[in-house]
Amino acid sequence: MNKNYYAVIMAGGVGSRFWPISTQQFPKQFHDILGTGKTLIQQTFNRFDGLIPSENILIATHKKYEDLVLEQLPKIASSQLLLEPIMRNTAPCILYSAFKIYNENPSGIMIVAPSDHTIENEKAFLKNIQTSLNFCSENDILLTLGLKPENPNTGYGYIQFNTSENDIKKVLNFTEKPNLETAIQFIEEGNYLWNSGIFIWSVKSILKTFETHLPEMFALFSKGQNSYNKTSETDFIEANYKVSQNISIDFGILEKASNVFVLPVNFGWNDLGTWGSLHHKLAKDQNQNATIGGKVIYRDSENNIVRTQSGKRVVIQGLNDYIVVENEELILICPKNKEQEIKDIRLDVKNKFGDNFV
Amino acid sequence: MNKNYYAVIMAGGVGSRFWPISTQQFPKQFHDILGTGKTLIQQTFNRFDGLIPSENILIATHKKYEDLVLEQLPKIASSQLLLEPIMRNTAPCILYSAFKIYNENPSGIMIVAPSDHTIENEKAFLKNIQTSLNFCSENDILLTLGLKPENPNTGYGYIQFNTSENDIKKVLNFTEKPNLETAIQFIEEGNYLWNSGIFIWSVKSILKTFETHLPEMFALFSKGQNSYNKTSETDFIEANYKVSQNISIDFGILEKASNVFVLPVNFGWNDLGTWGSLHHKLAKDQNQNATIGGKVIYRDSENNIVRTQSGKRVVIQGLNDYIVVENEELILICPKNKEQEIKDIRLDVKNKFGDNFV
């Protein structure tokens, strides 16, 4: 395995649209959402293990999830954790990991990947990753993996690319969460891809881009150059992370940089961002009902997703297109077409029932 | 208190339309369905206690509920229980109780009342009962209490009466569970009442009517005349009850006898026969949602009844006119207008999940 290859798995999110299964105490990536026997972060780790030296796989997460990560990923040592004392979106976290890798190996090529997506065709995925690593080893560019849009989803970022003969295309434009009309237009135009949130670049390239486009943040994390990979790293991060700008890599870097490219990919991606996308992914009965956990009798009911405690019996009569979720503390019943309101519902629950329920 | 007065509280039903709260192991009458602090059978007992000598209150139930009755009604002695070894509908049970009372007191006047109804105006109820007891002490008749129909409910029995100046009217006809068109017509005609299932008669009158209209059943239970209220009663019932005809008092006696009368009453009766009738009875929020047990956030939801385990939190988004019930083992979600299917659902559950769930 190439010792220059690194992966940074982003595992700090709380997956609030997946509430009430995903909670602050136990977010989505630490659940076996699909019932495969592996949690999402375990699946993500295993996907890279073999291509990337396992000691080069870093996990970026909030410090409160340290124990969960170490428990679920026994191959990961504490030194491979980037523990955020406070959530500051993706840009600071990626800059921190780039500095940490650069400090160890200035020739490092890094993959940044979310911890909570599913990929059906792992072989195709690894081939795309290998292509990307090769390209980024030789070129001073920032690369993202782009997916052919399956529908005018308004929850994703869209990447407009310059059509060319090359496998890897120059990015013209990013549009985050367009309205429906715009999304439909993008799909018709044909040269738009969904942003997968999986990025590949050399640490040299990404550091240079941060220096140009987010100079304050770059300066802040530069101060830690004598601390990364040393015992003082924790203290440095504890003292400085909280003062960093709170911004995503998309807004802070990718939309501004001129050397961004995209590799169109097709490996059966699902971000499991919502209950609806999970429903899409799960095995279903002849009436398109998907069941996780419990045992359900569906009567005159179609197109539901029902997730209960293991062993719980459920009878659904005359209900179509709903999400039904139950755990020890709580039951949620919500139409699938209102799943974007789950964030609001979660706030409502926080206000009315308290922090323990979100 | 008049020592000739007796009450027989019928507590053998399984309340299958109230599944999954009402189960074979723990039927409706033993639940505090309304959250008043008293179970339905306790409320029914208390209603008679004071008017009827408490040693003259008998409880007829299936023998498997013996412990539940004795636990919930500490004033009741084992000798006051009529334990059915097998369910045989109301006629055999009433005949058994009539013989048992006659054996103790041939001048007995008995009230028969279900254990699982609610009555709002207890004062009015007791006044009606007193009127009925007086009338039946003096007349060889069978009396039922009849309620002014509130709507063309097709789940009840309708009593057509002979309009007259008297408070107590002669019954012309019984119609069990008419279709909607007929029920509407009955209400328009004005001389129809709902059958409350509360009956009053002297033991002499009811025994005579059984002898005429159900002679085989009368002969069967006559054989026990030397056993009633003696230690041999249990053995006699165990040996003979199962061979009795299985028929209701309505079909077997009231529809045939010529001396049936009805007292029109108005004491805020609810048979709590279905989730819908419970919804009608409960306190509701401004959107007509009724909650029992848990704590519920209703969002864009109207006219639901939600009954969960105590302390369970529930969020209902975009749901109207549903029954949502949860207990430790099971969740039921069913439209209110499909509540008549709950009996079928229960059978479905029995077949698919097993006897423990019904």
XYZ file of C-alpha atoms in Angstrom:
716
model
C 0.000 0.000 0.000
C 1.103 3.518 -0.818
C 2.252 5.187 2.410
C 1.342 8.590 0.959
C -2.351 7.755 0.929
C -4.510 9.043 3.757
C -8.221 9.019 4.472
C -10.095 11.369 6.775
C -13.492 10.014 7.765
C -15.819 12.790 8.892
C -17.890 11.525 11.794
C -18.942 14.611 13.723
C -22.499 15.092 12.476
C -25.598 14.457 14.571
C -27.808 13.353 11.636
C -30.707 15.383 12.922
C -32.933 14.550 9.963
C -32.651 10.926 11.103
C -34.008 11.693 14.508
C -35.311 9.988 16.656
C -32.928 7.112 15.889
C -30.022 9.479 15.398
C -29.540 11.532 18.563
C -26.859 13.782 19.971
C -25.741 10.959 22.243
C -25.775 8.339 19.508
C -25.693 9.806 15.992
C -26.567 8.031 12.781
C -23.041 6.969 11.800
C -22.775 4.801 14.900
C -26.008 2.899 14.105
C -26.443 -0.224 12.023
C -29.143 1.624 10.116
C -29.439 -0.954 7.349
C -29.419 -4.004 9.578
C -26.238 -5.377 7.976
C -24.455 -6.187 11.216
C -22.050 -3.228 10.724
C -22.584 0.376 11.689
C -22.224 3.015 8.978
C -18.836 4.167 10.249
C -17.617 0.576 10.365
C -18.702 0.104 6.754
C -16.921 3.310 5.765
C -13.726 2.313 7.552
C -13.747 -1.177 6.038
C -14.180 0.320 2.566
C -10.825 2.127 2.855
C -9.012 -0.512 4.881
C -6.887 -2.370 2.343
C -6.389 0.533 -0.060
C -5.176 2.993 2.568
C -2.710 1.893 5.286
C -4.939 1.591 8.348
C -2.615 3.792 10.393
C -3.245 6.505 7.762
C -7.013 6.483 8.306
C -8.025 9.383 10.526
C -11.402 9.903 12.132
C -12.611 13.462 12.641
C -15.394 13.717 15.154
C -16.668 15.634 18.140
C -14.738 14.731 21.254
C -17.874 13.394 22.929
C -17.900 10.544 20.398
C -14.306 9.476 21.160
C -15.370 6.377 23.079
C -17.944 5.373 20.457
C -15.324 5.575 17.681
C -12.678 3.625 19.590
C -15.248 0.995 20.527
C -16.610 0.564 17.007
C -13.231 0.786 15.205
C -10.740 -1.272 17.214
C -8.020 -0.762 14.556
C -8.045 2.984 15.222
C -5.607 4.311 17.825
C -6.228 7.503 19.795
C -3.501 9.201 17.750
C -5.669 8.766 14.642
C -8.544 10.769 16.081
C -9.140 14.439 15.313
C -11.345 15.432 18.201
C -13.251 18.649 17.677
C -14.004 20.409 20.956
C -16.890 22.203 19.236
C -18.656 21.794 15.902
C -17.257 24.219 13.310
C -18.523 22.700 10.027
C -16.197 20.992 7.537
C -13.602 23.595 6.549
C -11.747 23.874 9.915
C -11.841 20.131 10.379
C -10.354 19.501 6.926
C -7.690 22.162 7.422
C -6.775 20.628 10.768
C -6.471 17.159 9.209
C -4.421 18.536 6.285
C -1.942 20.159 8.685
C -1.769 16.996 10.762
C -1.045 14.842 7.710
C 1.391 17.361 6.217
C 3.254 17.398 9.505
C 3.747 13.654 9.236
C 4.160 13.369 5.466
C 4.293 16.455 3.209
C 3.713 14.199 0.189
C 0.402 12.964 1.574
C -2.623 12.615 -0.698
C -5.808 12.695 1.308
C -9.337 11.469 0.783
C -12.066 13.180 2.758
C -15.220 11.085 3.141
C -18.399 11.221 5.209
C -18.855 8.373 7.678
C -22.541 7.827 7.047
C -23.040 7.150 3.346
C -23.612 3.797 1.709
C -21.918 2.569 -1.429
C -23.256 -0.485 -3.214
C -20.477 -1.232 -5.662
C -17.305 -1.159 -3.593
C -15.147 -2.378 -6.468
C -16.208 0.541 -8.667
C -15.735 2.879 -5.724
C -12.171 1.716 -5.069
C -11.343 2.008 -8.775
C -12.606 5.620 -8.769
C -10.650 6.352 -5.616
C -7.477 4.902 -7.154
C -7.961 7.027 -10.293
C -8.474 10.071 -8.080
C -5.416 9.396 -5.918
C -3.266 8.967 -9.011
C -4.550 12.179 -10.554
C -4.101 14.199 -7.384
C -0.578 12.828 -6.890
C 0.395 14.406 -10.190
C -1.733 17.552 -10.305
C -2.161 20.596 -8.114
C -5.941 20.356 -8.066
C -8.910 19.732 -5.805
C -11.053 16.795 -6.844
C -14.575 15.853 -5.880
C -16.576 12.778 -6.852
C -19.811 13.646 -8.667
C -22.883 11.487 -9.088
C -25.285 11.501 -12.006
C -28.502 12.999 -10.561
C -31.275 10.410 -10.291
C -33.964 13.014 -9.718
C -34.243 16.781 -9.117
C -33.422 16.414 -5.415
C -33.334 19.840 -3.779
C -31.363 18.664 -0.774
C -28.026 18.197 -2.551
C -25.273 20.388 -3.969
C -25.009 20.414 -7.773
C -21.714 20.640 -9.683
C -21.679 22.068 -13.196
C -18.763 20.705 -15.220
C -17.046 21.550 -18.461
C -17.875 18.788 -20.936
C -14.696 17.363 -22.376
C -13.188 14.073 -23.502
C -11.322 13.643 -20.223
C -12.552 11.342 -17.474
C -11.910 14.085 -14.971
C -13.796 17.291 -15.739
C -13.136 20.886 -14.845
C -15.774 22.284 -12.459
C -17.516 25.459 -13.641
C -19.872 26.095 -10.789
C -21.335 24.833 -7.505
C -24.992 25.331 -6.584
C -25.993 24.277 -3.078
C -29.585 23.037 -2.647
C -31.256 24.632 -5.699
C -35.013 25.091 -5.849
C -37.007 22.457 -7.723
C -37.278 24.435 -10.957
C -33.523 24.983 -11.049
C -32.801 21.346 -10.201
C -35.034 20.192 -13.066
C -33.219 22.578 -15.422
C -29.823 21.263 -14.265
C -30.848 17.699 -15.023
C -32.109 18.698 -18.473
C -28.853 20.495 -19.276
C -26.941 17.270 -18.612
C -23.625 18.673 -17.379
C -24.514 18.678 -13.682
C -23.601 16.159 -11.016
C -24.521 15.721 -7.364
C -21.721 16.542 -4.975
C -20.964 13.349 -3.043
C -18.997 15.066 -0.302
C -16.068 12.782 -1.088
C -12.944 14.811 -1.913
C -9.399 13.931 -2.931
C -6.367 16.226 -2.996
C -2.745 16.466 -1.978
C -2.189 18.093 1.388
C 0.057 20.605 -0.357
C -2.758 21.641 -2.734
C -5.438 21.973 -0.093
C -3.160 23.910 2.286
C -2.251 26.318 -0.502
C -5.919 26.874 -1.327
C -6.787 27.550 2.306
C -3.928 30.064 2.486
C -5.436 31.901 -0.479
C -9.161 31.721 0.252
C -9.416 31.382 4.032
C -6.223 33.125 5.154
C -7.381 33.772 8.739
C -8.274 30.168 9.296
C -5.004 29.139 7.670
C -3.081 31.414 10.016
C -4.932 30.080 13.053
C -4.146 26.437 12.318
C -0.578 27.267 11.187
C 0.181 28.203 14.759
C -0.137 24.538 15.668
C 2.607 23.295 13.377
C 4.845 22.429 16.315
C 1.987 20.642 18.095
C 0.438 18.329 15.472
C 1.125 14.674 16.208
C 2.629 15.625 19.564
C 1.190 15.522 23.068
C 0.520 19.272 22.888
C -1.905 18.810 19.951
C -4.926 18.381 22.230
C -4.179 21.562 24.166
C -3.589 23.519 20.977
C -6.885 22.369 19.467
C -8.748 22.928 22.696
C -7.487 26.511 22.839
C -7.834 27.450 19.160
C -10.534 25.399 17.474
C -13.389 27.356 18.984
C -12.194 30.675 17.555
C -12.099 29.331 14.015
C -14.544 30.551 11.420
C -17.565 28.224 11.120
C -17.886 27.403 7.405
C -18.196 24.434 5.088
C -15.457 23.338 2.697
C -17.920 23.893 -0.146
C -18.626 27.552 0.643
C -15.176 28.357 2.000
C -12.966 26.683 -0.581
C -14.537 24.768 -3.446
C -16.807 27.569 -4.680
C -13.872 29.970 -4.746
C -10.912 27.949 -5.965
C -10.171 27.831 -9.700
C -8.529 24.417 -9.745
C -11.520 22.252 -8.792
C -12.255 19.131 -10.842
C -14.880 16.422 -10.675
C -14.747 12.719 -11.483
C -18.193 11.466 -12.569
C -18.832 8.219 -10.706
C -21.525 5.582 -10.525
C -21.087 3.238 -7.604
C -24.582 3.089 -6.102
C -24.283 5.942 -3.663
C -26.822 6.844 -1.008
C -26.188 9.509 1.589
C -28.902 8.084 3.879
C -29.621 11.719 4.563
C -33.295 11.217 5.314
C -35.793 8.501 6.137
C -36.946 8.684 2.531
C -33.481 7.916 1.172
C -33.226 5.017 3.623
C -36.605 3.739 2.406
C -35.219 3.895 -1.124
C -32.290 1.730 -0.078
C -34.033 -0.959 1.984
C -35.649 -4.213 0.906
C -39.416 -3.718 0.602
C -42.527 -5.889 0.452
C -44.799 -5.990 -2.594
C -46.535 -2.839 -1.362
C -43.261 -0.941 -1.001
C -43.262 -1.081 2.797
C -39.841 -1.291 4.432
C -39.412 -2.668 7.938
C -36.484 -2.433 10.341
C -36.308 -3.852 13.827
C -39.841 -4.958 14.585
C -42.369 -7.298 13.020
C -45.058 -5.480 11.111
C -48.448 -6.461 9.699
C -49.348 -4.018 6.919
C -53.065 -3.932 6.037
C -54.193 -1.765 3.172
C -50.958 0.239 3.560
C -48.289 1.183 1.053
C -44.920 2.805 0.799
C -44.187 3.190 4.515
C -40.940 2.856 6.431
C -41.375 1.421 9.914
C -38.455 1.240 12.313
C -39.130 0.012 15.842
C -37.351 -1.650 18.689
C -36.319 -5.178 17.906
C -39.138 -7.619 18.631
C -41.857 -4.977 18.823
C -45.003 -6.021 16.987
C -46.723 -3.403 14.853
C -50.012 -3.287 12.963
C -50.385 -0.576 10.343
C -53.894 -0.251 8.928
C -54.780 2.153 6.124
C -51.619 4.251 6.166
C -49.644 5.270 3.095
C -46.303 7.039 2.647
C -45.458 7.467 6.335
C -42.385 7.187 8.493
C -43.084 5.368 11.772
C -40.185 5.214 14.207
C -40.196 3.909 17.743
C -37.511 3.537 20.357
C -37.615 3.007 24.096
C -38.520 6.618 24.845
C -40.399 7.848 21.824
C -42.698 7.284 18.859
C -42.639 9.418 15.701
C -45.336 9.271 13.025
C -44.657 11.588 10.069
C -45.563 11.620 6.372
C -42.569 10.886 4.124
C -43.209 14.106 2.220
C -42.785 16.047 5.468
C -39.431 14.505 6.351
C -37.714 17.857 5.894
C -39.690 18.957 8.976
C -38.002 16.380 11.168
C -35.357 18.967 12.076
C -38.152 21.266 13.284
C -39.912 18.413 15.031
C -36.671 17.597 16.813
C -36.410 21.189 18.059
C -40.025 21.051 19.162
C -39.278 17.875 21.111
C -36.161 19.440 22.609
C -38.191 22.404 23.819
C -41.150 20.414 25.102
C -39.639 17.135 26.289
C -36.036 18.145 26.983
C -32.497 17.471 25.748
C -32.611 13.798 26.624
C -34.968 13.116 23.754
C -32.928 14.587 20.865
C -81.108 -1.167 52.108
C -83.652 -3.568 50.646
C -82.344 -7.114 51.116
C -84.355 -8.246 48.093
C -82.229 -6.174 45.752
C -79.462 -7.902 43.852
C -77.055 -6.828 41.127
C -75.239 -9.090 38.696
C -72.266 -7.401 37.081
C -71.324 -9.063 33.798
C -67.536 -9.119 33.521
C -66.720 -11.998 31.209
C -66.127 -10.174 27.930
C -62.729 -9.771 26.315
C -63.457 -6.363 24.737
C -61.848 -7.408 21.480
C -62.699 -4.145 19.716
C -60.546 -2.451 22.352
C -57.535 -4.517 21.470
C -54.557 -4.114 21.928
C -55.222 -2.602 25.360
C -57.972 -5.079 26.087
C -56.557 -8.605 25.809
C -57.668 -12.090 26.798
C -55.355 -11.918 29.781
C -56.432 -8.438 30.827
C -59.766 -7.357 29.341
C -61.132 -3.870 29.136
C -63.235 -3.935 32.326
C -60.094 -4.394 34.428
C -58.378 -1.316 32.923
C -58.561 2.256 34.083
C -59.422 3.197 30.511
C -60.428 6.761 31.321
C -57.536 7.532 33.621
C -59.832 8.197 36.600
C -57.887 6.111 39.094
C -60.594 3.405 39.052
C -60.987 0.533 36.636
C -64.292 0.179 34.801
C -65.439 -2.729 36.962
C -64.543 -0.779 40.108
C -66.634 2.148 38.867
C -69.542 -0.190 38.113
C -69.345 -1.856 41.529
C -69.150 1.489 43.329
C -72.210 2.701 41.439
C -74.352 -0.031 42.987
C -72.652 -0.144 46.384
C -74.972 1.800 48.698
C -78.195 1.043 46.840
C -77.709 -2.727 46.782
C -76.394 -4.561 49.864
C -72.792 -5.297 48.920
C -73.196 -8.989 49.756
C -75.982 -9.045 47.128
C -73.688 -7.857 44.342
C -72.593 -10.798 42.207
C -69.871 -10.776 39.596
C -70.265 -13.062 36.592
C -67.011 -13.645 34.752
C -64.812 -16.259 33.175
C -63.009 -18.285 35.836
C -59.625 -17.117 34.549
C -60.457 -13.593 35.780
C -61.244 -14.754 39.331
C -58.010 -13.321 40.753
C -58.402 -10.033 38.872
C -61.933 -9.557 40.248
C -61.010 -10.391 43.838
C -57.978 -8.110 43.622
C -59.895 -5.172 42.160
C -63.044 -5.582 44.289
C -61.921 -6.354 47.851
C -65.527 -6.177 49.137
C -66.462 -9.160 46.962
C -66.154 -12.642 48.528
C -65.555 -15.778 46.495
C -69.154 -16.823 47.168
C -70.324 -13.788 45.183
C -68.549 -14.890 42.017
C -70.276 -16.720 39.182
C -67.318 -18.269 37.418
C -68.019 -19.437 33.897
C -65.783 -22.325 32.865
C -66.377 -21.390 29.207
C -67.941 -18.403 27.456
C -71.592 -19.071 26.550
C -72.915 -15.554 25.906
C -75.331 -13.778 28.273
C -78.415 -16.049 28.510
C -76.836 -18.993 30.414
C -74.967 -16.639 32.685
C -78.141 -14.721 33.571
C -80.091 -17.919 34.090
C -77.347 -19.233 36.367
C -77.390 -16.040 38.421
C -81.216 -16.046 38.606
C -81.217 -19.579 39.988
C -78.449 -18.707 42.444
C -80.351 -15.678 43.732
C -83.704 -17.511 43.782
C -82.088 -20.248 45.830
C -81.083 -17.683 48.432
C -84.095 -15.387 48.195
C -87.102 -16.224 45.993
C -88.297 -12.623 46.361
C -85.109 -11.285 44.806
C -85.245 -8.459 42.268
C -82.119 -8.427 40.148
C -80.321 -5.866 38.080
C -78.077 -7.141 35.292
C -75.417 -4.668 34.208
C -72.297 -4.752 32.057
C -69.026 -4.075 33.895
C -67.487 -1.850 31.244
C -69.853 1.032 30.577
C -69.562 4.573 31.868
C -72.349 6.634 33.337
C -71.897 10.352 33.809
C -74.882 11.242 35.953
C -74.862 8.693 38.758
C -77.691 10.395 40.602
C -80.014 10.133 37.614
C -78.862 6.557 37.107
C -79.682 5.543 40.682
C -83.078 7.228 40.453
C -83.849 5.215 37.293
C -82.658 2.032 38.953
C -84.871 2.686 41.986
C -87.888 3.302 39.725
C -87.107 0.057 37.910
C -86.681 -1.986 41.080
C -89.985 -0.692 42.402
C -91.797 -1.478 39.160
C -90.334 -4.980 38.890
C -91.158 -5.716 42.530
C -94.791 -5.200 41.686
C -95.063 -6.471 38.118
C -94.287 -9.709 36.350
C -92.321 -8.096 33.599
C -88.833 -7.820 32.122
C -87.450 -4.292 32.062
C -84.577 -2.810 30.092
C -83.147 0.688 30.228
C -83.290 2.460 26.875
C -81.247 5.446 25.733
C -82.331 8.142 23.307
C -80.193 7.519 20.194
C -77.590 10.258 19.684
C -76.805 9.193 16.119
C -77.681 6.327 13.750
C -75.074 4.022 15.287
C -75.178 0.627 13.585
C -73.353 -1.156 16.391
C -76.226 -1.084 18.911
C -79.531 -2.842 19.425
C -82.635 -0.688 18.900
C -85.833 -1.010 20.943
C -89.126 0.098 19.419
C -91.613 1.085 22.114
C -95.320 1.761 22.317
C -95.738 5.481 22.867
C -97.879 6.098 25.945
C -98.232 8.432 28.868
C -96.472 6.024 31.205
C -92.836 6.446 32.177
C -92.270 2.785 31.491
C -93.164 1.783 27.956
C -94.196 -1.505 26.439
C -91.570 -2.861 24.011
C -92.866 -3.666 20.513
C -89.727 -4.877 18.821
C -85.962 -5.375 19.092
C -83.622 -4.826 16.150
C -79.986 -5.790 16.687
C -77.371 -3.784 14.752
C -79.526 -2.379 11.923
C -77.970 -1.102 8.713
C -77.405 2.647 8.415
C -80.551 3.334 6.382
C -82.704 1.514 8.933
C -80.987 3.229 11.854
C -81.673 6.638 10.296
C -85.305 5.699 9.789
C -85.594 4.561 13.422
C -84.299 7.881 14.648
C -86.742 9.760 12.423
C -89.656 7.693 13.700
C -88.871 8.759 17.247
C -90.103 5.733 19.198
C -86.787 3.876 19.216
C -84.183 3.656 21.965
C -80.729 2.132 22.217
C -80.590 -0.993 24.317
C -78.246 -0.217 27.216
C -77.752 -3.848 28.210
C -78.952 -2.960 31.711
C -81.921 -5.127 32.745
C -84.133 -5.320 35.828
C -86.564 -8.081 36.750
C -87.659 -10.299 39.591
C -85.942 -13.672 39.664
C -89.387 -15.266 39.520
C -90.265 -13.439 36.284
C -87.012 -14.188 34.530
C -87.019 -17.853 35.551
C -90.561 -18.229 34.250
C -89.618 -16.656 30.930
C -86.607 -18.948 30.552
C -88.848 -21.922 31.246
C -91.133 -20.803 28.417
C -88.640 -19.638 25.790
C -85.461 -21.581 26.506
C -86.832 -24.733 28.135
C -83.733 -26.881 27.533
C -81.464 -24.348 29.134
C -83.937 -23.951 31.996
C -83.968 -27.738 32.529
C -80.168 -27.872 32.483
C -79.703 -25.223 35.160
C -82.688 -26.543 37.197
C -80.634 -29.643 37.877
C -78.351 -27.512 40.009
C -81.028 -26.396 42.469
C -79.525 -28.452 45.257
C -76.025 -27.138 44.508
C -76.399 -23.362 44.225
C -74.742 -21.530 47.108
C -73.264 -24.799 48.340
C -69.773 -26.244 47.934
C -71.039 -28.478 45.128
C -71.920 -25.431 42.972
C -68.493 -25.291 41.353
C -68.591 -28.937 40.339
C -72.127 -28.631 39.013
C -71.226 -25.607 36.879
C -67.997 -27.189 35.707
C -69.907 -30.271 34.533
C -72.958 -28.584 32.992
C -72.130 -25.067 31.849
C -70.295 -26.184 28.738
C -73.299 -28.100 27.377
C -75.574 -25.080 27.584
C -76.845 -23.396 24.442
C -74.689 -20.411 23.478
C -77.086 -17.465 23.031
C -77.583 -13.891 24.171
C -80.374 -12.791 26.490
C -81.579 -10.491 23.714
C -82.044 -13.208 21.082
C -83.005 -15.976 23.520
C -85.465 -14.141 25.752
C -86.168 -10.462 25.163
C -87.080 -10.762 21.475
C -89.494 -13.569 22.285
C -91.138 -12.610 25.573
C -94.366 -10.602 25.491
C -93.891 -8.850 28.846
C -90.843 -6.719 28.015
C -90.852 -3.036 28.967
C -88.384 -0.208 28.600
C -87.613 2.770 30.785
C -86.284 5.669 28.692
C -83.249 7.057 30.529
C -80.763 9.866 30.089
C -77.811 9.568 32.410
C -74.840 10.150 30.082
C -74.229 6.582 29.041
C -71.236 5.378 27.022
C -70.575 1.714 26.391
C -66.907 2.399 25.598
C -67.404 -0.236 22.964
C -64.808 1.109 20.584
C -61.855 3.472 20.453
C -64.147 5.980 18.760
C -66.612 5.966 21.653
C -63.715 6.379 24.076
C -62.468 9.334 22.009
C -65.945 10.827 22.315
C -65.753 10.511 26.099
C -62.226 11.822 26.757
C -60.971 15.355 27.282
C -59.503 16.674 24.036
C -57.206 19.477 22.934
C -58.375 22.319 20.683
C -57.804 20.088 17.644
C -59.912 17.266 19.081
C -56.930 15.062 19.892
C -57.290 12.847 22.964
C -54.251 11.515 24.790
C -53.958 8.738 27.376
C -50.785 7.541 29.037
C -48.005 9.230 27.117
C -47.023 12.787 26.288
C -47.866 13.742 22.747
C -46.879 16.609 20.459
C -49.527 16.986 17.763
C -48.390 18.914 14.679
C -50.905 19.601 11.934
C -53.005 16.721 13.300
C -56.652 16.536 14.302
C -59.173 14.239 15.871
C -56.818 11.438 16.918
C -56.829 9.221 19.978
C -53.354 8.262 21.180
C -52.896 5.783 24.012
C -49.344 4.749 24.887
C -47.384 3.461 27.798
C -47.125 5.964 30.591
C -44.195 8.325 30.039
C -43.724 7.453 26.376
C -43.164 10.530 24.238
C -44.964 10.692 20.910
C -44.830 13.068 17.947
C -47.746 12.926 15.516
C -47.217 14.947 12.344
C -49.868 15.348 9.659
C -52.242 12.622 10.841
C -56.020 13.002 11.165
C -58.717 10.724 12.573
C -56.470 7.865 13.677
C -56.221 5.536 16.627
C -52.622 5.086 17.809
C -52.127 2.570 20.604
C -48.885 1.318 22.052
C -48.064 -1.064 24.844
C -44.910 -2.915 25.797
C -45.288 -5.509 23.042
C -47.181 -3.794 20.287
C -48.102 -0.698 18.286
C -51.400 -0.265 16.430
C -52.071 2.527 13.943
C -55.600 2.441 12.497
C -58.017 5.022 11.068
C -60.958 5.705 13.389
C -63.389 4.889 10.596
C -61.846 1.408 10.357
C -62.230 0.630 14.037
C -64.763 -2.101 13.266
C -61.825 -3.931 11.639
C -59.967 -4.157 14.925
C -61.594 -7.533 15.579
C -60.187 -8.765 12.269
C -56.847 -7.142 12.955
C -56.765 -8.937 16.291
C -57.346 -12.276 14.553
C -54.635 -11.437 12.054
C -52.270 -10.706 14.923
C -53.270 -13.924 16.681
C -52.490 -15.931 13.540
C -49.235 -14.168 12.706
C -47.781 -13.202 16.072
C -49.443 -15.723 18.391
C -51.891 -15.907 21.286
C -49.699 -13.844 23.587
C -50.464 -10.702 21.626
C -54.287 -10.778 21.781
